[in-house]
Coordinates of C-alpha atoms and ligand atoms in Angstrom, one line a residue:
M1 CA -22.2 -20.7 -1.7
K2 CA -18.7 -19.8 -0.7
I3 CA -17.1 -16.6 -2.1
N4 CA -13.9 -17.2 -4.0
I5 CA -11.2 -14.8 -2.8
G6 CA -8.0 -14.3 -4.9
V7 CA -5.2 -12.9 -2.8
F8 CA -2.7 -11.1 -5.1
F9 CA 0.7 -10.6 -3.6
G10 CA 4.4 -10.1 -4.4
G11 CA 5.1 -8.0 -7.5
R12 CA 7.9 -5.9 -8.9
S13 CA 8.5 -3.9 -5.7
V14 CA 11.3 -3.5 -3.2
E15 CA 8.7 -4.5 -0.6
H16 CA 8.1 -7.9 -2.3
E17 CA 9.0 -10.0 0.7
V18 CA 6.9 -8.0 3.1
S19 CA 4.0 -8.5 0.9
V20 CA 4.5 -12.3 1.0
I21 CA 4.4 -12.2 4.8
S22 CA 1.3 -9.9 4.9
A23 CA -0.5 -12.0 2.3
L24 CA 0.2 -15.4 3.9
Q25 CA -1.0 -14.1 7.3
A26 CA -4.2 -13.0 5.7
I27 CA -4.7 -16.3 3.8
R28 CA -4.5 -18.1 7.1
A29 CA -7.0 -15.8 8.7
F30 CA -9.9 -15.9 6.3
D31 CA -13.0 -17.7 7.6
R32 CA -13.0 -21.0 5.5
E33 CA -16.7 -21.5 6.2
K34 CA -17.4 -18.4 4.1
Y35 CA -14.5 -18.3 1.6
D36 CA -12.4 -20.3 -0.6
V37 CA -9.0 -18.6 -0.9
T38 CA -6.7 -18.8 -3.9
P39 CA -3.2 -17.4 -3.6
I40 CA -2.0 -15.5 -6.7
Y41 CA 1.7 -14.8 -6.5
I42 CA 3.1 -12.1 -8.8
T43 CA 6.8 -12.8 -9.4
R44 CA 9.4 -10.0 -9.6
E45 CA 9.2 -10.5 -13.3
G46 CA 5.5 -9.8 -13.3
R47 CA 4.3 -13.4 -13.9
F48 CA 1.3 -14.8 -12.1
Y49 CA 1.3 -18.2 -10.3
T50 CA -1.2 -20.0 -8.3
G51 CA -1.2 -23.3 -6.4
E52 CA -1.5 -24.8 -3.0
A53 CA 2.2 -24.5 -2.1
L54 CA 2.0 -20.7 -2.4
G55 CA 0.0 -20.7 0.8
H56 CA 2.9 -21.9 2.9
I57 CA 5.5 -19.4 4.1
E58 CA 8.3 -22.0 4.4
E59 CA 8.1 -22.7 0.6
F60 CA 9.3 -19.1 -0.1
R61 CA 12.8 -20.0 1.2
D62 CA 13.4 -21.4 -2.3
I63 CA 11.3 -19.5 -4.8
P64 CA 12.5 -21.3 -8.0
A65 CA 11.6 -24.6 -6.5
L66 CA 8.3 -23.2 -5.3
L67 CA 7.4 -22.0 -8.9
K68 CA 8.2 -25.4 -10.3
K69 CA 5.5 -26.8 -7.9
S70 CA 3.0 -24.0 -8.9
Q71 CA 0.9 -23.2 -11.9
E72 CA 1.6 -20.2 -14.1
V73 CA -1.7 -18.5 -15.0
L74 CA -3.1 -15.6 -17.0
P75 CA -6.0 -13.6 -15.5
A76 CA -9.0 -13.3 -17.9
M77 CA -12.6 -12.3 -17.4
E78 CA -15.5 -14.5 -18.4
N79 CA -19.2 -14.0 -17.4
G80 CA -18.2 -11.4 -14.8
R81 CA -15.8 -13.7 -13.0
L82 CA -12.0 -13.7 -13.1
K83 CA -10.6 -16.9 -14.4
L84 CA -7.0 -17.9 -13.9
V85 CA -6.2 -19.7 -17.2
R86 CA -3.3 -22.1 -17.2
Q87 CA -0.3 -20.9 -19.0
P88 CA 0.8 -22.5 -21.3
A89 CA -2.6 -23.9 -22.2
P90 CA -2.7 -27.6 -21.2
R91 CA -3.2 -30.3 -23.9
F92 CA -5.3 -32.3 -21.5
G93 CA -7.4 -31.4 -18.5
K94 CA -9.0 -28.1 -17.4
A95 CA -7.8 -24.9 -18.9
V96 CA -8.9 -22.9 -15.9
A97 CA -7.0 -23.3 -12.7
A98 CA -9.3 -21.2 -10.5
E99 CA -12.1 -18.7 -10.5
I100 CA -12.2 -15.6 -8.5
D101 CA -15.2 -13.5 -7.3
V102 CA -13.3 -10.9 -5.3
A103 CA -9.6 -10.0 -5.8
F104 CA -7.8 -9.1 -2.7
P105 CA -4.5 -7.2 -3.3
I106 CA -2.1 -7.6 -0.5
V107 CA 0.9 -5.9 -2.1
H108 CA 3.2 -3.2 -0.9
G109 CA 5.2 -0.6 -2.8
T110 CA 5.6 0.7 -6.3
N111 CA 4.2 -1.1 -9.4
V112 CA 1.5 -2.8 -7.3
E113 CA 0.2 -0.8 -4.3
D114 CA 0.4 2.5 -6.2
G115 CA -2.7 1.9 -8.3
A116 CA -1.0 -0.2 -10.9
L117 CA -2.6 -3.5 -9.7
Q118 CA -5.8 -1.8 -8.9
G119 CA -6.0 -0.3 -12.4
F120 CA -5.4 -3.7 -13.9
L121 CA -8.2 -5.2 -11.8
R122 CA -10.5 -2.3 -12.5
T123 CA -9.8 -2.7 -16.3
L124 CA -10.7 -6.4 -16.0
G125 CA -13.8 -5.5 -14.1
V126 CA -13.4 -7.8 -11.1
P127 CA -14.4 -6.5 -7.6
F128 CA -11.4 -5.9 -5.5
A129 CA -10.7 -5.0 -1.8
G130 CA -9.1 -1.8 -0.6
C131 CA -8.5 1.5 -2.2
D132 CA -9.4 2.3 -5.8
V133 CA -6.9 3.6 -8.4
F134 CA -6.9 7.3 -7.3
A135 CA -6.4 6.7 -3.6
S136 CA -3.8 4.0 -4.3
A137 CA -1.8 6.3 -6.6
V138 CA -2.0 9.4 -4.4
G139 CA -1.3 7.4 -1.3
M140 CA 2.0 6.2 -2.8
D141 CA 3.2 9.7 -3.5
K142 CA 4.5 11.4 -0.4
F143 CA 4.2 14.9 -1.9
A144 CA 0.7 14.5 -3.5
M145 CA -0.8 12.9 -0.3
K146 CA 0.5 15.8 1.8
A147 CA -1.0 18.3 -0.6
L148 CA -4.4 16.7 -0.1
F149 CA -4.0 16.5 3.7
R150 CA -3.0 20.1 3.9
E151 CA -6.0 21.0 1.7
R152 CA -8.2 19.3 4.3
G153 CA -6.8 21.3 7.1
L154 CA -4.7 18.5 8.6
P155 CA -1.3 19.4 10.2
V156 CA 1.5 18.5 7.8
L157 CA 5.2 19.3 7.9
P158 CA 6.6 21.8 5.4
C159 CA 8.2 20.0 2.5
L160 CA 9.6 20.5 -1.0
R161 CA 9.7 18.2 -4.0
F162 CA 12.6 17.9 -6.5
T163 CA 13.0 15.7 -9.5
A164 CA 16.1 13.5 -9.7
R165 CA 17.1 15.7 -12.8
E166 CA 17.0 18.8 -10.7
V167 CA 19.2 17.2 -8.1
F168 CA 21.7 15.8 -10.7
D169 CA 21.9 19.1 -12.5
G170 CA 22.2 21.5 -9.5
P171 CA 22.6 19.8 -6.1
E172 CA 23.9 23.0 -4.6
A173 CA 20.9 25.1 -5.8
V174 CA 18.6 22.4 -4.5
A175 CA 20.4 22.4 -1.1
D176 CA 20.2 26.2 -1.0
R177 CA 16.4 26.1 -1.5
I178 CA 16.0 23.5 1.2
M179 CA 18.2 25.5 3.6
E180 CA 16.2 28.6 2.9
K181 CA 12.7 27.3 2.9
I182 CA 12.9 24.4 5.4
G183 CA 16.2 24.7 7.3
L184 CA 18.0 22.0 9.3
P185 CA 17.6 19.4 10.4
V186 CA 15.8 18.0 7.4
V187 CA 14.7 14.5 6.2
V188 CA 15.1 13.6 2.6
K189 CA 13.0 10.7 1.2
P190 CA 12.3 9.1 -2.2
V191 CA 8.8 10.4 -3.1
N192 CA 7.2 7.0 -3.6
L193 CA 9.0 4.2 -1.6
G194 CA 8.1 2.6 1.7
S195 CA 9.8 0.7 4.5
S196 CA 12.2 3.6 5.1
V197 CA 14.1 2.8 2.0
G198 CA 16.3 5.6 0.8
I199 CA 15.5 7.9 3.7
R200 CA 18.2 10.0 5.6
L201 CA 18.2 12.6 8.2
A202 CA 20.6 15.5 7.6
R203 CA 21.9 17.9 10.3
D204 CA 24.3 19.9 8.1
R205 CA 24.7 20.9 4.5
E206 CA 27.2 18.2 3.7
A207 CA 24.9 15.5 5.0
L208 CA 22.0 17.1 3.1
L209 CA 23.9 16.8 -0.2
D210 CA 24.7 13.2 0.6
A211 CA 21.0 12.5 1.5
L212 CA 19.8 14.0 -1.8
D213 CA 22.3 11.9 -3.7
Y214 CA 21.3 8.8 -1.8
A215 CA 17.5 9.4 -2.2
V216 CA 17.7 10.0 -6.0
S217 CA 19.3 6.6 -6.4
F218 CA 16.0 5.1 -5.5
A219 CA 13.4 7.3 -7.2
A220 CA 12.7 9.8 -9.9
A221 CA 11.7 12.4 -7.4
V222 CA 12.5 13.2 -3.7
I223 CA 11.0 15.3 -1.0
A224 CA 12.8 17.3 1.7
E225 CA 10.9 17.8 4.8
K226 CA 11.4 19.4 8.2
A227 CA 12.8 16.9 10.7
V228 CA 10.9 16.3 13.9
E229 CA 13.0 16.5 17.0
N230 CA 12.4 14.2 20.0
L231 CA 10.6 12.0 17.7
R232 CA 7.7 9.8 18.8
E233 CA 5.6 8.0 16.2
L234 CA 1.9 7.1 16.4
N235 CA -0.1 5.0 13.9
C236 CA -3.8 4.5 13.6
A237 CA -5.8 2.5 11.0
V238 CA -9.1 3.4 9.5
L239 CA -11.7 1.1 8.0
G240 CA -14.6 2.0 5.7
D241 CA -15.3 4.1 2.7
A242 CA -16.8 7.5 1.8
D243 CA -20.1 6.5 3.4
G244 CA -18.6 5.8 6.8
V245 CA -15.3 5.2 8.6
E246 CA -14.1 3.9 11.9
A247 CA -10.7 4.3 13.6
S248 CA -8.6 1.6 15.2
E249 CA -6.6 1.6 18.4
V250 CA -3.5 3.8 18.3
E251 CA 0.0 2.2 18.5
E252 CA 3.4 3.7 19.2
P253 CA 6.1 1.9 17.2
I254 CA 9.5 1.9 18.9
A255 CA 12.5 2.7 16.8
G256 CA 15.9 1.2 17.4
D257 CA 17.7 4.0 15.4
E258 CA 17.1 7.6 14.5
I259 CA 15.1 6.6 11.5
L260 CA 12.7 3.7 12.0
S261 CA 14.4 1.4 9.5
Y262 CA 13.5 -1.6 7.4
E263 CA 15.5 -3.6 9.8
D264 CA 13.3 -2.3 12.7
K265 CA 10.1 -2.9 10.8
Y266 CA 10.6 -6.3 9.4
V267 CA 13.8 -8.0 10.3
S268 CA 14.7 -7.4 14.0
N269 CA 11.8 -9.4 15.4
A270 CA 11.2 -11.6 12.4
K271 CA 12.7 -14.7 14.1
G272 CA 10.3 -14.1 17.0
G273 CA 10.9 -13.0 20.5
A274 CA 8.8 -14.0 23.4
K275 CA 6.4 -11.2 22.6
S276 CA 6.0 -11.8 18.9
G277 CA 5.3 -15.5 19.3
G278 CA 7.4 -16.3 16.3
K279 CA 5.3 -14.2 14.0
S280 CA 6.9 -11.9 11.5
G281 CA 5.9 -8.8 9.6
M282 CA 4.7 -5.4 10.7
Q283 CA 2.7 -6.9 13.6
S284 CA 5.9 -8.1 15.2
L285 CA 7.6 -4.6 15.3
K286 CA 8.4 -3.4 18.8
R287 CA 5.5 -1.3 19.7
L288 CA 3.4 0.0 22.6
L289 CA -0.3 -0.9 22.0
P290 CA -2.3 1.0 23.0
A291 CA 0.1 4.0 22.8
P292 CA 0.8 5.6 26.2
I293 CA -0.8 8.9 25.3
S294 CA -3.6 11.0 26.8
P295 CA -7.2 10.2 25.9
E296 CA -7.4 13.6 24.2
L297 CA -4.4 13.0 22.0
R298 CA -5.7 9.5 21.2
E299 CA -9.0 10.9 20.1
K300 CA -7.2 13.7 18.1
V301 CA -5.1 11.1 16.3
R302 CA -8.1 8.9 15.5
H303 CA -10.1 11.9 14.2
C304 CA -7.2 13.1 12.0
A305 CA -6.7 9.5 10.7
C306 CA -10.3 9.4 9.6
E307 CA -9.9 12.8 8.0
A308 CA -6.8 11.7 6.1
F309 CA -8.5 8.6 4.9
L310 CA -11.5 10.7 3.6
A311 CA -9.1 13.3 2.1
L312 CA -7.8 10.7 -0.4
D313 CA -11.2 9.0 -0.9
C314 CA -9.8 5.7 0.5
A315 CA -11.6 2.4 0.9
G316 CA -11.0 -0.7 2.8
V317 CA -8.3 -0.4 5.5
S318 CA -5.5 2.1 5.5
R319 CA -3.0 3.0 8.2
I320 CA -2.2 6.6 8.9
D321 CA 1.1 7.4 10.5
F322 CA 1.9 10.4 12.6
L323 CA 5.1 12.1 13.8
M324 CA 5.2 13.8 17.2
D325 CA 7.7 16.0 19.0
G326 CA 7.8 14.2 22.3
K327 CA 8.7 17.4 24.2
T328 CA 6.2 19.8 22.8
G329 CA 3.5 17.3 22.0
E330 CA 3.0 18.8 18.5
T331 CA 1.8 16.1 16.1
W332 CA 1.7 15.9 12.3
V333 CA 0.2 13.5 9.8
N334 CA 3.2 11.9 8.1
E335 CA 1.8 9.4 5.6
I336 CA -0.9 7.0 4.7
N337 CA -0.3 3.3 3.8
T338 CA -3.2 2.2 1.6
I339 CA -2.3 -1.5 2.1
P340 CA -0.7 -1.5 5.6
G341 CA 1.8 -4.2 6.6
S342 CA -0.2 -7.2 8.1
L343 CA -3.3 -5.1 7.0
S344 CA -2.8 -3.6 10.5
F345 CA -5.1 -6.4 11.9
Y346 CA -3.4 -6.1 15.3
L347 CA -4.7 -2.6 15.7
W348 CA -8.3 -3.8 15.5
E349 CA -8.0 -6.7 17.9
P350 CA -7.9 -4.5 21.1
L351 CA -11.2 -3.0 19.9
G352 CA -12.8 -6.4 19.7
K353 CA -12.5 -7.0 16.0
P354 CA -10.6 -10.2 15.3
Y355 CA -8.7 -10.6 12.0
A356 CA -11.3 -12.8 10.4
R357 CA -14.0 -10.1 10.9
L358 CA -11.8 -7.4 9.5
L359 CA -11.4 -9.5 6.4
D360 CA -15.2 -10.0 6.2
E361 CA -15.7 -6.3 6.3
L362 CA -13.1 -5.7 3.6
V363 CA -14.8 -8.3 1.3
E364 CA -18.2 -6.6 2.0
L365 CA -16.7 -3.2 1.1
A366 CA -15.3 -4.6 -2.1
L367 CA -18.7 -6.0 -3.1
K368 CA -20.5 -2.9 -2.1
R369 CA -18.2 -0.8 -4.4
S370 CA -18.7 -3.1 -7.3
R371 CA -22.5 -3.0 -6.8
S372 CA -22.5 0.8 -6.9
A373 CA -20.2 0.8 -9.9
A374 CA -22.6 -1.5 -11.7
E375 CA -25.4 1.0 -11.1
M376 CA -23.4 3.7 -12.8
N377 CA -23.7 4.4 -16.4
Y378 CA -20.5 3.3 -18.2
T379 CA -22.1 2.8 -21.6
I380 CA -23.7 5.7 -23.4
D381 CA -24.7 4.4 -26.8
T382 CA -24.0 7.3 -29.1
G383 CA -24.3 5.2 -32.2
I384 CA -21.1 6.8 -33.3
L385 CA -19.7 3.6 -34.8
K386 CA -22.8 2.7 -36.7
N387 CA -21.8 4.7 -39.8
A388 CA -18.1 5.0 -39.0
S389 CA -15.7 5.2 -41.9
F390 CA -12.4 6.9 -42.5
G391 CA -13.6 7.8 -46.0
G392 CA -11.6 5.3 -48.1
A393 CA -8.3 3.7 -47.8
K394 CA -6.3 6.9 -47.4
G395 CA -9.0 8.8 -45.6
A396 CA -7.7 8.2 -42.1
K397 CA -6.1 11.6 -42.0
S398 CA -9.2 13.6 -42.8
S399 CA -11.2 12.0 -39.9
S400 CA -10.3 12.8 -36.3
A401 CA -11.7 11.6 -33.1
K402 CA -13.4 14.4 -31.1
R403 CA -13.4 14.0 -27.3
Ligands
ADP501 N1 10.1 14.6 9.1 C1 10.6 13.6 9.8 N2 11.3 13.8 11.0 C2 11.9 12.8 11.7 N3 11.8 11.5 11.3 C3 11.2 11.2 10.2 C4 10.6 12.2 9.4 N4 10.0 11.6 8.3 C5 10.3 10.3 8.5 N5 11.0 10.1 9.6 C6 11.4 8.7 10.0 O1 11.6 7.9 8.9 C7 10.7 6.8 8.9 C8 10.2 6.5 7.5 O2 9.6 7.6 6.9 P1 8.2 7.6 6.2 O3 7.8 9.0 5.8 O4 7.2 7.0 7.2 O5 8.4 6.7 5.0 P2 8.1 5.1 4.6 O6 7.1 5.2 3.6 O7 9.5 4.6 4.2 O8 7.6 4.5 5.9 C9 9.6 7.3 9.8 O9 8.9 6.2 10.4 C10 10.3 8.1 10.9 O10 11.0 7.2 11.8
MG502 MG1 6.3 5.1 7.2

């Protein structure tokens, strides 16, 4: 029997388009001998659609036309399976458009990758691939993740967190604290975005005030962090869960600008140069793979990547990104991407793991987690409701729920 995979993608996120690219790459890579794959596209309005046309990247050039060809659905559980129920309910024909055994979120950014979609799937009770709610939520918050990395003894740059309210009310005071505690140059980032959105490097106080003002236009909180000079970047993915992890090859992405921009990551090569073979998405970024670094540094990066993955209790595949001062060789863990662009499949190929096998392992890990969850006790029958009463029509006030 084939396993039915439901690939969820899109969503109310600034990284909506990147998610479409990552998801459609994965949909093509699943081994069809083992899996049936159903695309489930979440629109920017938070509506769910399925249908054959959603598996073709060209169709996304005209999304309204694509949605007309597709079927709106509502996810609902029945007998332990996720059913996609046609919406509105059809007068004739089948009410269920597809059934899913394992949900596969390939989403990037807030409202989806940050534990929101994972929480929804967990509430429904369908097995899903990748990080659970906690790791997804912490992995989206650049301040919270660094706190856990630091706790685990990993090298992390000094940083401060400010709410947008603090920046609006007293930008000068915020700048004072940053100058005192961190100094210049400094990088200011929205706390929970990706793809370099809202990030600026400041080399003087005026630029710092501008950077703060800019970052708070994207998020309710920002971080200010020591800027790394002579910047080189290294990325390494990790696959597994708390029972065991393995690290991928290490890549060095090449920036075209001071800050590796959205343009660098997703647009500059999207049309396909000789090297990218017409592919687009994170895997087509200009990069050196393997990164030209010493075997010792490579092992250090791979070890720290595994530690970072474990620090957040991740599962599935995550990519851990490092910043390095190219002159001193000093290296810091920068961030984790709990659903990396292109699922970082290209980092596993040099180690002999083709994309289809990476996907197999991710499905296995999802099923394993759901089996161990099934063994846990979620129902303790206290009998509390057997004699429950609020003591008459007006009695609701006198009874309170103790927990
Ligand atoms: N502390 C820093 N010093 C120098 N450059 C930085 C620093 N932090 C981030 N950058 C640059 O900005 C890019 C995006 O920052 P990052 O923290 O990775 O956020 P995102 O989630 O948007 O990818 C990095 O890839 C790097 O090029
Ligand atoms: Mg990054």
